[in-house]
Amino acid sequence: MLLVPSHKPFDYSQPPRLSLGLAALLLILFVWLSPQEHTERQNLSTQYQQQLLALEWPLYPTHVLQHQQVEILNNLQAAYQQENYRQLMQQIGFDRAFVQNIQNSGANYFDDQELSQWQEARQDFDAQRNKLMSQVLGLDPQRFRPITFFTYAFIDVSLHNVLTTTLLLLLVGMVVEWSMGSGALLSAWLIGSLSTGVVYYFSHLHGVTPLLGSTGALTSVLGLAFMHFRKAGSLTIIGTRTPLSGWLFLALCMLVIGLDFSSHHTVDVSILSAYLVSFISGMVVCIAYQRWFDTKNDSTPADDIEIEETPTNAIFQQELNQALQQIANFNFSLAKNTLYELAEKYPQEKQIHESLYHLCKFNPTELEFEELACGLFSLPNQSSNNHVVLRVYNDYKKRSRSFVALDTDTCLLLAMRFARINAFKEAEEIFKRALDSKKPSILFKKAALTLQQLFAAQQQDQRAHFYGQIASQHQD
């Protein structure tokens, strides 16, 4: 993995498995099926030349001209003169409409002996042809089979196409999956495959060549990556600070399409349109995913988080500054008395309680230390308060000898608060403390469900499943 999101360092303990799986699947299918396909096509080419070409070639030009496919006819005539029997087989031998036409009116073209000979040879040829991988899994415009709008993208007969797709799945697919999750990558792949297949199907209504290859699905993944990382500096090369953006993926898409057309030595406008639609569909998947993700985050339970009010009392600020100045002058006893007086006047101000905690933390065995920690742990559920509580908790767990302030209910409440500010390490740590206490609490299910949903939003499915199981074990 060479690219990583700038905001999310790569974790080698949790590699993007879908990208690796797709890349491995494409390579395995190519190595397994391609040699067999090549051999069977060679045998079919020889069989067609010996048994069917002499009977069907004189009739096929008329059939092609009925659909005004002059360019195809010119190519076939050149192939016939050059004795390119494989190209003739792949066009005439695969044309089901032509075969059906002869079956319906063959008596007009052949005598009884020739017709019987053709029917026998054609039946044997069709049986062998239908076993080809491209016929079973490819998108054949002559037959509407919905499943093939997806299966064709996993089969390729070109080694350089397979290697290109595999390389880009490791380069692009992994960074997309790491940043957006497996669902976004799989959606882009499948929708890209579908959109490319639909455009090909309707633009080749009289075509006979099944569509194979992963280029369409890959361009959709590139479209998704382009849209998601379009802001400057959203990407970087792992181990460096080199800033990159999604325009890199647009350039890669153009390169992939160019290589695909160069391998076929021709530019098919309809195929180019299919790739363009696929790229746009990837962008649409990105927009839809981001909106769904935002909605999901908005629906995350908040346990009535209070709206924080910014202190505006100038007298309070002056009095607090006086207490802080006393601390700076090492007049700790006077500062403590001043802060306690302020705490009575402004009981909701977290700065007072935190300052008092830090004055008392050097005597962790005193009950006063535990009381102040309890008060801070029960601050109103506000975002800034949660960060204060997190700081106090990390200090408290190092100093306390009795952990009086961390009863089971408090631990569960803190786990939910920490998870909402993405302090997942501390959230899991304190949730485990609650579990280890083995004391019942009505908050177990609520805390576990909150952790499950927040980990699911972070695409950490294993942790989300773990907390889902705990929630199911603590029914109300």
GROMACS .gro file of C-alpha atoms in nm:
model
  476
    1MET     CA    1   0.000   0.000   0.000
    2LEU     CA    2   0.174   0.318  -0.120
    3LEU     CA    3  -0.105   0.574  -0.069
    4VAL     CA    4  -0.279   0.659   0.258
    5PRO     CA    5  -0.537   0.923   0.355
    6SER     CA    6  -0.372   1.224   0.516
    7HIS     CA    7  -0.618   1.212   0.807
    8LYS     CA    8  -0.601   0.840   0.881
    9PRO     CA    9  -0.267   0.654   0.915
   10PHE     CA   10  -0.261   0.297   0.791
   11ASP     CA   11  -0.292   0.019   1.048
   12TYR     CA   12  -0.112  -0.296   0.934
   13SER     CA   13  -0.308  -0.505   1.184
   14GLN     CA   14  -0.629  -0.432   0.991
   15PRO     CA   15  -0.546  -0.449   0.618
   16PRO     CA   16  -0.822  -0.374   0.361
   17ARG     CA   17  -0.926  -0.735   0.303
   18LEU     CA   18  -1.176  -0.672   0.022
   19SER     CA   19  -0.917  -0.512  -0.205
   20LEU     CA   20  -0.673  -0.794  -0.140
   21GLY     CA   21  -0.950  -1.050  -0.195
   22LEU     CA   22  -1.063  -0.899  -0.526
   23ALA     CA   23  -0.706  -0.881  -0.653
   24ALA     CA   24  -0.639  -1.242  -0.553
   25LEU     CA   25  -0.969  -1.360  -0.707
   26LEU     CA   26  -0.894  -1.196  -1.042
   27LEU     CA   27  -0.549  -1.354  -1.056
   28ILE     CA   28  -0.675  -1.699  -0.952
   29LEU     CA   29  -0.957  -1.698  -1.208
   30PHE     CA   30  -0.721  -1.586  -1.483
   31VAL     CA   31  -0.459  -1.852  -1.406
   32TRP     CA   32  -0.727  -2.120  -1.369
   33LEU     CA   33  -0.957  -2.042  -1.663
   34SER     CA   34  -0.748  -1.863  -1.924
   35PRO     CA   35  -0.536  -2.162  -2.043
   36GLN     CA   36  -0.846  -2.375  -2.072
   37GLU     CA   37  -1.028  -2.102  -2.265
   38HIS     CA   38  -0.736  -2.059  -2.504
   39THR     CA   39  -0.718  -2.433  -2.579
   40GLU     CA   40  -1.092  -2.465  -2.632
   41ARG     CA   41  -1.099  -2.169  -2.869
   42GLN     CA   42  -0.818  -2.321  -3.072
   43ASN     CA   43  -1.008  -2.648  -3.100
   44LEU     CA   44  -1.329  -2.465  -3.195
   45SER     CA   45  -1.144  -2.267  -3.461
   46THR     CA   46  -1.016  -2.590  -3.620
   47GLN     CA   47  -1.357  -2.754  -3.592
   48TYR     CA   48  -1.533  -2.457  -3.750
   49GLN     CA   49  -1.286  -2.439  -4.036
   50GLN     CA   50  -1.324  -2.807  -4.118
   51GLN     CA   51  -1.701  -2.852  -4.074
   52LEU     CA   52  -1.892  -2.523  -4.103
   53LEU     CA   53  -1.697  -2.247  -4.274
   54ALA     CA   54  -1.757  -2.371  -4.629
   55LEU     CA   55  -2.133  -2.398  -4.564
   56GLU     CA   56  -2.189  -2.071  -4.373
   57TRP     CA   57  -1.947  -1.826  -4.530
   58PRO     CA   58  -2.140  -1.782  -4.858
   59LEU     CA   59  -2.458  -1.694  -4.660
   60TYR     CA   60  -2.316  -1.469  -4.390
   61PRO     CA   61  -2.247  -1.148  -4.595
   62THR     CA   62  -2.619  -1.119  -4.675
   63HIS     CA   63  -2.707  -1.163  -4.308
   64VAL     CA   64  -2.458  -0.893  -4.200
   65LEU     CA   65  -2.577  -0.644  -4.461
   66GLN     CA   66  -2.933  -0.681  -4.336
   67HIS     CA   67  -2.815  -0.507  -4.017
   68GLN     CA   68  -2.602  -0.257  -4.214
   69GLN     CA   69  -2.281  -0.382  -4.053
   70VAL     CA   70  -2.057  -0.295  -4.346
   71GLU     CA   71  -1.745  -0.248  -4.137
   72ILE     CA   72  -1.780  -0.595  -3.985
   73LEU     CA   73  -1.824  -0.745  -4.331
   74ASN     CA   74  -1.508  -0.573  -4.458
   75ASN     CA   75  -1.311  -0.706  -4.162
   76LEU     CA   76  -1.443  -1.058  -4.218
   77GLN     CA   77  -1.359  -1.051  -4.588
   78ALA     CA   78  -1.003  -0.946  -4.504
   79ALA     CA   79  -0.984  -1.224  -4.244
   80TYR     CA   80  -1.112  -1.478  -4.499
   81GLN     CA   81  -0.846  -1.376  -4.750
   82GLN     CA   82  -0.576  -1.395  -4.480
   83GLU     CA   83  -0.712  -1.733  -4.363
   84ASN     CA   84  -0.772  -1.596  -4.015
   85TYR     CA   85  -1.013  -1.873  -3.922
   86ARG     CA   86  -1.023  -1.783  -3.554
   87GLN     CA   87  -1.168  -1.438  -3.625
   88LEU     CA   88  -1.424  -1.591  -3.863
   89MET     CA   89  -1.520  -1.848  -3.600
   90GLN     CA   90  -1.561  -1.584  -3.328
   91GLN     CA   91  -1.799  -1.382  -3.546
   92ILE     CA   92  -1.997  -1.628  -3.757
   93GLY     CA   93  -1.976  -1.921  -3.517
   94PHE     CA   94  -2.104  -1.710  -3.225
   95ASP     CA   95  -2.387  -1.539  -3.415
   96ARG     CA   96  -2.697  -1.701  -3.270
   97ALA     CA   97  -2.936  -1.493  -3.484
   98PHE     CA   98  -2.764  -1.619  -3.799
   99VAL     CA   99  -2.791  -1.979  -3.681
  100GLN     CA  100  -3.158  -1.934  -3.599
  101ASN     CA  101  -3.219  -1.787  -3.947
  102ILE     CA  102  -3.066  -2.092  -4.116
  103GLN     CA  103  -3.262  -2.328  -3.893
  104ASN     CA  104  -3.585  -2.155  -3.995
  105SER     CA  105  -3.516  -2.130  -4.369
  106GLY     CA  106  -3.224  -2.364  -4.432
  107ALA     CA  107  -3.415  -2.555  -4.698
  108ASN     CA  108  -3.392  -2.244  -4.917
  109TYR     CA  109  -3.012  -2.253  -4.910
  110PHE     CA  110  -2.910  -2.621  -4.882
  111ASP     CA  111  -3.026  -2.948  -5.031
  112ASP     CA  112  -3.135  -3.218  -4.789
  113GLN     CA  113  -2.791  -3.373  -4.754
  114GLU     CA  114  -2.616  -3.038  -4.694
  115LEU     CA  115  -2.883  -2.928  -4.447
  116SER     CA  116  -2.848  -3.252  -4.251
  117GLN     CA  117  -2.468  -3.216  -4.254
  118TRP     CA  118  -2.495  -2.853  -4.136
  119GLN     CA  119  -2.738  -2.935  -3.856
  120GLU     CA  120  -2.519  -3.212  -3.720
  121ALA     CA  121  -2.199  -3.006  -3.738
  122ARG     CA  122  -2.370  -2.698  -3.595
  123GLN     CA  123  -2.520  -2.889  -3.303
  124ASP     CA  124  -2.181  -3.029  -3.210
  125PHE     CA  125  -2.011  -2.687  -3.248
  126ASP     CA  126  -2.274  -2.506  -3.039
  127ALA     CA  127  -2.244  -2.761  -2.760
  128GLN     CA  128  -1.870  -2.700  -2.739
  129ARG     CA  129  -1.907  -2.323  -2.778
  130ASN     CA  130  -2.154  -2.299  -2.490
  131LYS     CA  131  -1.894  -2.448  -2.255
  132LEU     CA  132  -1.658  -2.156  -2.306
  133MET     CA  133  -1.594  -1.936  -2.004
  134SER     CA  134  -1.684  -1.628  -2.208
  135GLN     CA  135  -2.022  -1.780  -2.297
  136VAL     CA  136  -2.103  -1.893  -1.943
  137LEU     CA  137  -1.990  -1.583  -1.751
  138GLY     CA  138  -1.954  -1.315  -2.019
  139LEU     CA  139  -2.213  -1.046  -2.097
  140ASP     CA  140  -2.360  -1.167  -2.426
  141PRO     CA  141  -2.569  -0.896  -2.603
  142GLN     CA  142  -2.766  -1.174  -2.775
  143ARG     CA  143  -2.899  -1.308  -2.443
  144PHE     CA  144  -3.036  -1.119  -2.145
  145ARG     CA  145  -2.897  -1.282  -1.832
  146PRO     CA  146  -2.894  -1.037  -1.535
  147ILE     CA  147  -2.621  -1.217  -1.342
  148THR     CA  148  -2.373  -1.169  -1.626
  149PHE     CA  149  -2.385  -0.790  -1.579
  150PHE     CA  150  -2.163  -0.860  -1.278
  151THR     CA  151  -1.981  -1.185  -1.354
  152TYR     CA  152  -1.814  -1.057  -1.671
  153ALA     CA  153  -1.606  -0.813  -1.464
  154PHE     CA  154  -1.426  -1.099  -1.288
  155ILE     CA  155  -1.315  -1.269  -1.611
  156ASP     CA  156  -1.044  -1.140  -1.841
  157VAL     CA  157  -0.848  -1.305  -2.120
  158SER     CA  158  -0.575  -1.040  -2.132
  159LEU     CA  159  -0.283  -1.079  -1.894
  160HIS     CA  160  -0.191  -0.711  -1.898
  161ASN     CA  161  -0.551  -0.612  -1.814
  162VAL     CA  162  -0.552  -0.849  -1.517
  163LEU     CA  163  -0.218  -0.721  -1.392
  164THR     CA  164  -0.328  -0.357  -1.436
  165THR     CA  165  -0.649  -0.415  -1.240
  166THR     CA  166  -0.466  -0.606  -0.967
  167LEU     CA  167  -0.204  -0.336  -0.930
  168LEU     CA  168  -0.464  -0.057  -0.909
  169LEU     CA  169  -0.672  -0.252  -0.658
  170LEU     CA  170  -0.364  -0.259  -0.437
  171LEU     CA  171  -0.280   0.104  -0.505
  172VAL     CA  172  -0.625   0.266  -0.521
  173GLY     CA  173  -0.869   0.008  -0.386
  174MET     CA  174  -0.685  -0.030  -0.058
  175VAL     CA  175  -0.672   0.344   0.017
  176VAL     CA  176  -1.041   0.377  -0.072
  177GLU     CA  177  -1.135   0.084   0.148
  178TRP     CA  178  -0.920   0.208   0.436
  179SER     CA  179  -1.074   0.556   0.417
  180MET     CA  180  -1.438   0.474   0.330
  181GLY     CA  181  -1.483   0.109   0.418
  182SER     CA  182  -1.542  -0.216   0.230
  183GLY     CA  183  -1.904  -0.130   0.153
  184ALA     CA  184  -1.813   0.177  -0.050
  185LEU     CA  185  -1.549  -0.010  -0.251
  186LEU     CA  186  -1.777  -0.307  -0.324
  187SER     CA  187  -2.065  -0.076  -0.421
  188ALA     CA  188  -1.843   0.115  -0.666
  189TRP     CA  189  -1.713  -0.211  -0.818
  190LEU     CA  190  -2.059  -0.364  -0.867
  191ILE     CA  191  -2.230  -0.045  -0.987
  192GLY     CA  192  -1.943   0.025  -1.225
  193SER     CA  193  -1.974  -0.327  -1.362
  194LEU     CA  194  -2.350  -0.285  -1.400
  195SER     CA  195  -2.338   0.059  -1.566
  196THR     CA  196  -2.067  -0.047  -1.812
  197GLY     CA  197  -2.260  -0.363  -1.892
  198VAL     CA  198  -2.587  -0.177  -1.953
  199VAL     CA  199  -2.424   0.071  -2.193
  200TYR     CA  200  -2.247  -0.212  -2.378
  201TYR     CA  201  -2.564  -0.422  -2.395
  202PHE     CA  202  -2.778  -0.151  -2.555
  203SER     CA  203  -2.504  -0.021  -2.785
  204HIS     CA  204  -2.427  -0.371  -2.924
  205LEU     CA  205  -2.776  -0.508  -2.986
  206HIS     CA  206  -2.653  -0.682  -3.301
  207GLY     CA  207  -2.315  -0.776  -3.157
  208VAL     CA  208  -2.204  -1.136  -3.106
  209THR     CA  209  -1.896  -1.092  -2.886
  210PRO     CA  210  -1.953  -1.129  -2.510
  211LEU     CA  211  -1.809  -0.851  -2.294
  212LEU     CA  212  -1.526  -0.958  -2.064
  213GLY     CA  213  -1.290  -0.764  -1.840
  214SER     CA  214  -1.269  -0.564  -1.521
  215THR     CA  215  -1.189  -0.224  -1.674
  216GLY     CA  216  -1.545  -0.095  -1.635
  217ALA     CA  217  -1.564  -0.186  -1.266
  218LEU     CA  218  -1.216  -0.045  -1.208
  219THR     CA  219  -1.301   0.294  -1.365
  220SER     CA  220  -1.590   0.324  -1.121
  221VAL     CA  221  -1.352   0.266  -0.829
  222LEU     CA  222  -1.127   0.536  -0.975
  223GLY     CA  223  -1.428   0.769  -0.999
  224LEU     CA  224  -1.508   0.702  -0.633
  225ALA     CA  225  -1.147   0.772  -0.533
  226PHE     CA  226  -1.136   1.089  -0.744
  227MET     CA  227  -1.447   1.228  -0.578
  228HIS     CA  228  -1.352   1.130  -0.225
  229PHE     CA  229  -0.994   1.260  -0.241
  230ARG     CA  230  -1.058   1.556  -0.472
  231LYS     CA  231  -0.938   1.811  -0.212
  232ALA     CA  232  -0.572   1.907  -0.229
  233GLY     CA  233  -0.351   1.731   0.023
  234SER     CA  234  -0.609   1.463   0.108
  235LEU     CA  235  -0.360   1.188   0.018
  236THR     CA  236   0.001   1.119   0.091
  237ILE     CA  237   0.259   0.857   0.002
  238ILE     CA  238   0.315   0.628   0.299
  239GLY     CA  239   0.627   0.713   0.493
  240THR     CA  240   0.650   1.063   0.340
  241ARG     CA  241   0.474   1.399   0.360
  242THR     CA  242   0.418   1.430  -0.015
  243PRO     CA  243   0.069   1.583  -0.062
  244LEU     CA  244  -0.154   1.439  -0.336
  245SER     CA  245  -0.518   1.470  -0.440
  246GLY     CA  246  -0.786   1.282  -0.631
  247TRP     CA  247  -0.673   1.423  -0.966
  248LEU     CA  248  -0.414   1.146  -0.959
  249PHE     CA  249  -0.699   0.895  -1.000
  250LEU     CA  250  -0.845   1.083  -1.296
  251ALA     CA  251  -0.506   1.057  -1.466
  252LEU     CA  252  -0.488   0.686  -1.382
  253CYS     CA  253  -0.836   0.635  -1.529
  254MET     CA  254  -0.733   0.796  -1.858
  255LEU     CA  255  -0.421   0.580  -1.863
  256VAL     CA  256  -0.620   0.259  -1.802
  257ILE     CA  257  -0.867   0.339  -2.081
  258GLY     CA  258  -0.583   0.425  -2.317
  259LEU     CA  259  -0.407   0.095  -2.244
  260ASP     CA  260  -0.733  -0.095  -2.296
  261PHE     CA  261  -0.791   0.057  -2.638
  262SER     CA  262  -0.426   0.013  -2.740
  263SER     CA  263  -0.452  -0.360  -2.665
  264HIS     CA  264  -0.748  -0.386  -2.907
  265HIS     CA  265  -0.582  -0.158  -3.167
  266THR     CA  266  -0.908   0.035  -3.209
  267VAL     CA  267  -1.122   0.295  -3.036
  268ASP     CA  268  -1.485   0.194  -2.983
  269VAL     CA  269  -1.693   0.505  -2.906
  270SER     CA  270  -1.962   0.300  -2.731
  271ILE     CA  271  -1.704   0.136  -2.503
  272LEU     CA  272  -1.552   0.477  -2.431
  273SER     CA  273  -1.901   0.600  -2.337
  274ALA     CA  274  -1.946   0.298  -2.110
  275TYR     CA  275  -1.623   0.375  -1.927
  276LEU     CA  276  -1.723   0.740  -1.889
  277VAL     CA  277  -2.060   0.637  -1.742
  278SER     CA  278  -1.881   0.398  -1.508
  279PHE     CA  279  -1.645   0.672  -1.386
  280ILE     CA  280  -1.940   0.903  -1.319
  281SER     CA  281  -2.127   0.623  -1.141
  282GLY     CA  282  -1.831   0.591  -0.904
  283MET     CA  283  -1.857   0.961  -0.826
  284VAL     CA  284  -2.230   0.919  -0.759
  285VAL     CA  285  -2.157   0.627  -0.523
  286CYS     CA  286  -1.917   0.852  -0.332
  287ILE     CA  287  -2.176   1.129  -0.294
  288ALA     CA  288  -2.447   0.882  -0.191
  289TYR     CA  289  -2.216   0.712   0.058
  290GLN     CA  290  -2.108   1.040   0.216
  291ARG     CA  291  -2.469   1.151   0.258
  292TRP     CA  292  -2.566   0.815   0.407
  293PHE     CA  293  -2.267   0.828   0.639
  294ASP     CA  294  -2.353   1.182   0.752
  295THR     CA  295  -2.712   1.075   0.817
  296LYS     CA  296  -2.592   0.773   1.011
  297ASN     CA  297  -2.368   0.988   1.225
  298ASP     CA  298  -2.652   1.230   1.287
  299SER     CA  299  -2.869   0.942   1.407
  300THR     CA  300  -2.609   0.815   1.657
  301PRO     CA  301  -2.760   0.824   2.008
  302ALA     CA  302  -2.641   1.127   2.197
  303ASP     CA  303  -2.802   1.070   2.536
  304ASP     CA  304  -2.933   1.426   2.543
  305ILE     CA  305  -2.596   1.596   2.507
  306GLU     CA  306  -2.638   1.946   2.642
  307ILE     CA  307  -2.556   2.255   2.440
  308GLU     CA  308  -2.259   2.425   2.594
  309GLU     CA  309  -2.287   2.784   2.703
  310THR     CA  310  -1.978   3.002   2.681
  311PRO     CA  311  -1.907   3.192   3.002
  312THR     CA  312  -1.954   3.564   2.958
  313ASN     CA  313  -1.930   3.682   3.320
  314ALA     CA  314  -1.639   3.925   3.338
  315ILE     CA  315  -1.640   3.919   3.718
  316PHE     CA  316  -1.602   3.540   3.713
  317GLN     CA  317  -1.306   3.561   3.477
  318GLN     CA  318  -1.140   3.820   3.699
  319GLU     CA  319  -1.188   3.607   4.012
  320LEU     CA  320  -1.063   3.292   3.838
  321ASN     CA  321  -0.755   3.473   3.713
  322GLN     CA  322  -0.687   3.584   4.069
  323ALA     CA  323  -0.696   3.222   4.189
  324LEU     CA  324  -0.469   3.109   3.906
  325GLN     CA  325  -0.223   3.387   3.989
  326GLN     CA  326  -0.214   3.265   4.349
  327ILE     CA  327  -0.120   2.919   4.218
  328ALA     CA  328   0.151   3.073   4.002
  329ASN     CA  329   0.288   3.242   4.314
  330PHE     CA  330   0.296   2.902   4.493
  331ASN     CA  331   0.034   3.024   4.742
  332PHE     CA  332  -0.153   2.692   4.718
  333SER     CA  333  -0.351   2.712   5.042
  334LEU     CA  334  -0.496   3.053   4.959
  335ALA     CA  335  -0.564   2.947   4.601
  336LYS     CA  336  -0.754   2.642   4.723
  337ASN     CA  337  -0.975   2.852   4.949
  338THR     CA  338  -1.042   3.097   4.667
  339LEU     CA  339  -1.134   2.818   4.427
  340TYR     CA  340  -1.371   2.657   4.678
  341GLU     CA  341  -1.545   2.994   4.722
  342LEU     CA  342  -1.575   3.024   4.344
  343ALA     CA  343  -1.709   2.668   4.322
  344GLU     CA  344  -1.996   2.765   4.552
  345LYS     CA  345  -2.073   3.075   4.344
  346TYR     CA  346  -2.027   2.904   4.000
  347PRO     CA  347  -2.098   2.533   4.053
  348GLN     CA  348  -2.119   2.457   3.677
  349GLU     CA  349  -1.778   2.598   3.579
  350LYS     CA  350  -1.546   2.308   3.496
  351GLN     CA  351  -1.232   2.524   3.507
  352ILE     CA  352  -1.275   2.571   3.882
  353HIS     CA  353  -1.321   2.201   3.952
  354GLU     CA  354  -1.029   2.100   3.728
  355SER     CA  355  -0.800   2.352   3.895
  356LEU     CA  356  -0.901   2.222   4.238
  357TYR     CA  357  -0.835   1.865   4.123
  358HIS     CA  358  -0.482   1.955   4.015
  359LEU     CA  359  -0.418   2.121   4.353
  360CYS     CA  360  -0.526   1.806   4.537
  361LYS     CA  361  -0.387   1.535   4.310
  362PHE     CA  362  -0.053   1.522   4.491
  363ASN     CA  363  -0.235   1.370   4.789
  364PRO     CA  364  -0.424   1.089   4.614
  365THR     CA  365  -0.497   0.904   4.935
  366GLU     CA  366  -0.710   1.190   5.066
  367LEU     CA  367  -1.087   1.164   5.037
  368GLU     CA  368  -1.091   1.517   4.893
  369PHE     CA  369  -0.904   1.389   4.585
  370GLU     CA  370  -1.169   1.122   4.520
  371GLU     CA  371  -1.455   1.369   4.575
  372LEU     CA  372  -1.314   1.613   4.321
  373ALA     CA  373  -1.265   1.330   4.069
  374CYS     CA  374  -1.627   1.218   4.122
  375GLY     CA  375  -1.746   1.573   4.062
  376LEU     CA  376  -1.549   1.605   3.738
  377PHE     CA  377  -1.661   1.265   3.611
  378SER     CA  378  -2.022   1.378   3.652
  379LEU     CA  379  -1.986   1.708   3.462
  380PRO     CA  380  -2.271   1.784   3.216
  381ASN     CA  381  -2.248   1.583   2.895
  382GLN     CA  382  -2.092   1.846   2.669
  383SER     CA  383  -1.817   1.805   2.413
  384SER     CA  384  -1.561   2.028   2.587
  385ASN     CA  385  -1.651   1.876   2.924
  386ASN     CA  386  -1.583   1.530   2.784
  387HIS     CA  387  -1.232   1.634   2.684
  388VAL     CA  388  -1.176   1.770   3.036
  389VAL     CA  389  -1.305   1.445   3.184
  390LEU     CA  390  -1.072   1.248   2.955
  391ARG     CA  391  -0.769   1.444   3.077
  392VAL     CA  392  -0.869   1.399   3.440
  393TYR     CA  393  -0.936   1.028   3.389
  394ASN     CA  394  -0.592   0.964   3.236
  395ASP     CA  395  -0.433   1.141   3.535
  396TYR     CA  396  -0.666   0.984   3.793
  397LYS     CA  397  -0.598   0.623   3.693
  398LYS     CA  398  -0.224   0.679   3.751
  399ARG     CA  399  -0.265   0.831   4.097
  400SER     CA  400  -0.566   0.677   4.267
  401ARG     CA  401  -0.513   0.388   4.507
  402SER     CA  402  -0.875   0.295   4.568
  403PHE     CA  403  -1.057   0.408   4.250
  404VAL     CA  404  -1.354   0.512   4.458
  405ALA     CA  405  -1.468   0.751   4.185
  406LEU     CA  406  -1.493   0.473   3.927
  407ASP     CA  407  -1.796   0.273   4.028
  408THR     CA  408  -1.963   0.057   3.759
  409ASP     CA  409  -2.222   0.313   3.648
  410THR     CA  410  -1.962   0.589   3.625
  411CYS     CA  411  -1.734   0.365   3.418
  412LEU     CA  412  -2.013   0.292   3.170
  413LEU     CA  413  -2.109   0.659   3.140
  414LEU     CA  414  -1.745   0.753   3.084
  415ALA     CA  415  -1.709   0.481   2.818
  416MET     CA  416  -1.994   0.639   2.620
  417ARG     CA  417  -1.854   0.991   2.665
  418PHE     CA  418  -1.503   0.892   2.556
  419ALA     CA  419  -1.627   0.702   2.251
  420ARG     CA  420  -1.818   1.007   2.128
  421ILE     CA  421  -1.498   1.212   2.120
  422ASN     CA  422  -1.314   0.926   1.943
  423ALA     CA  423  -1.110   0.830   2.251
  424PHE     CA  424  -1.179   0.465   2.174
  425LYS     CA  425  -0.878   0.330   2.361
  426GLU     CA  426  -0.992   0.484   2.690
  427ALA     CA  427  -1.355   0.397   2.615
  428GLU     CA  428  -1.275   0.027   2.576
  429GLU     CA  429  -1.041   0.033   2.874
  430ILE     CA  430  -1.298   0.174   3.114
  431PHE     CA  431  -1.577  -0.043   2.972
  432LYS     CA  432  -1.359  -0.346   3.051
  433ARG     CA  433  -1.315  -0.214   3.406
  434ALA     CA  434  -1.694  -0.215   3.440
  435LEU     CA  435  -1.713  -0.571   3.305
  436ASP     CA  436  -1.438  -0.691   3.537
  437SER     CA  437  -1.621  -0.550   3.838
  438LYS     CA  438  -1.896  -0.810   3.774
  439LYS     CA  439  -2.152  -0.577   3.931
  440PRO     CA  440  -2.492  -0.545   3.761
  441SER     CA  441  -2.592  -0.217   3.602
  442ILE     CA  442  -2.883  -0.106   3.384
  443LEU     CA  443  -2.632   0.092   3.177
  444PHE     CA  444  -2.445  -0.211   3.037
  445LYS     CA  445  -2.675  -0.259   2.739
  446LYS     CA  446  -2.691   0.113   2.661
  447ALA     CA  447  -2.313   0.156   2.676
  448ALA     CA  448  -2.251  -0.157   2.466
  449LEU     CA  449  -2.499  -0.044   2.200
  450THR     CA  450  -2.340   0.301   2.188
  451LEU     CA  451  -1.994   0.150   2.141
  452GLN     CA  452  -2.131  -0.089   1.878
  453GLN     CA  453  -2.280   0.192   1.670
  454LEU     CA  454  -1.979   0.420   1.701
  455PHE     CA  455  -1.736   0.142   1.605
  456ALA     CA  456  -1.961   0.050   1.311
  457ALA     CA  457  -1.949   0.413   1.198
  458GLN     CA  458  -1.568   0.384   1.207
  459GLN     CA  459  -1.586   0.070   0.985
  460GLN     CA  460  -1.445  -0.145   1.268
  461ASP     CA  461  -1.687  -0.432   1.219
  462GLN     CA  462  -1.518  -0.683   1.453
  463ARG     CA  463  -1.530  -0.449   1.752
  464ALA     CA  464  -1.887  -0.347   1.666
  465HIS     CA  465  -1.988  -0.715   1.658
  466PHE     CA  466  -1.817  -0.775   1.995
  467TYR     CA  467  -2.012  -0.499   2.167
  468GLY     CA  468  -2.330  -0.609   1.995
  469GLN     CA  469  -2.289  -0.950   2.156
  470ILE     CA  470  -2.236  -0.789   2.498
  471ALA     CA  471  -2.551  -0.582   2.451
  472SER     CA  472  -2.751  -0.895   2.371
  473GLN     CA  473  -2.622  -1.056   2.690
  474HIS     CA  474  -2.743  -0.766   2.907
  475GLN     CA  475  -3.111  -0.742   2.820
  476ASP     CA  476  -3.330  -0.505   3.016
   0.00000   0.00000   0.00000
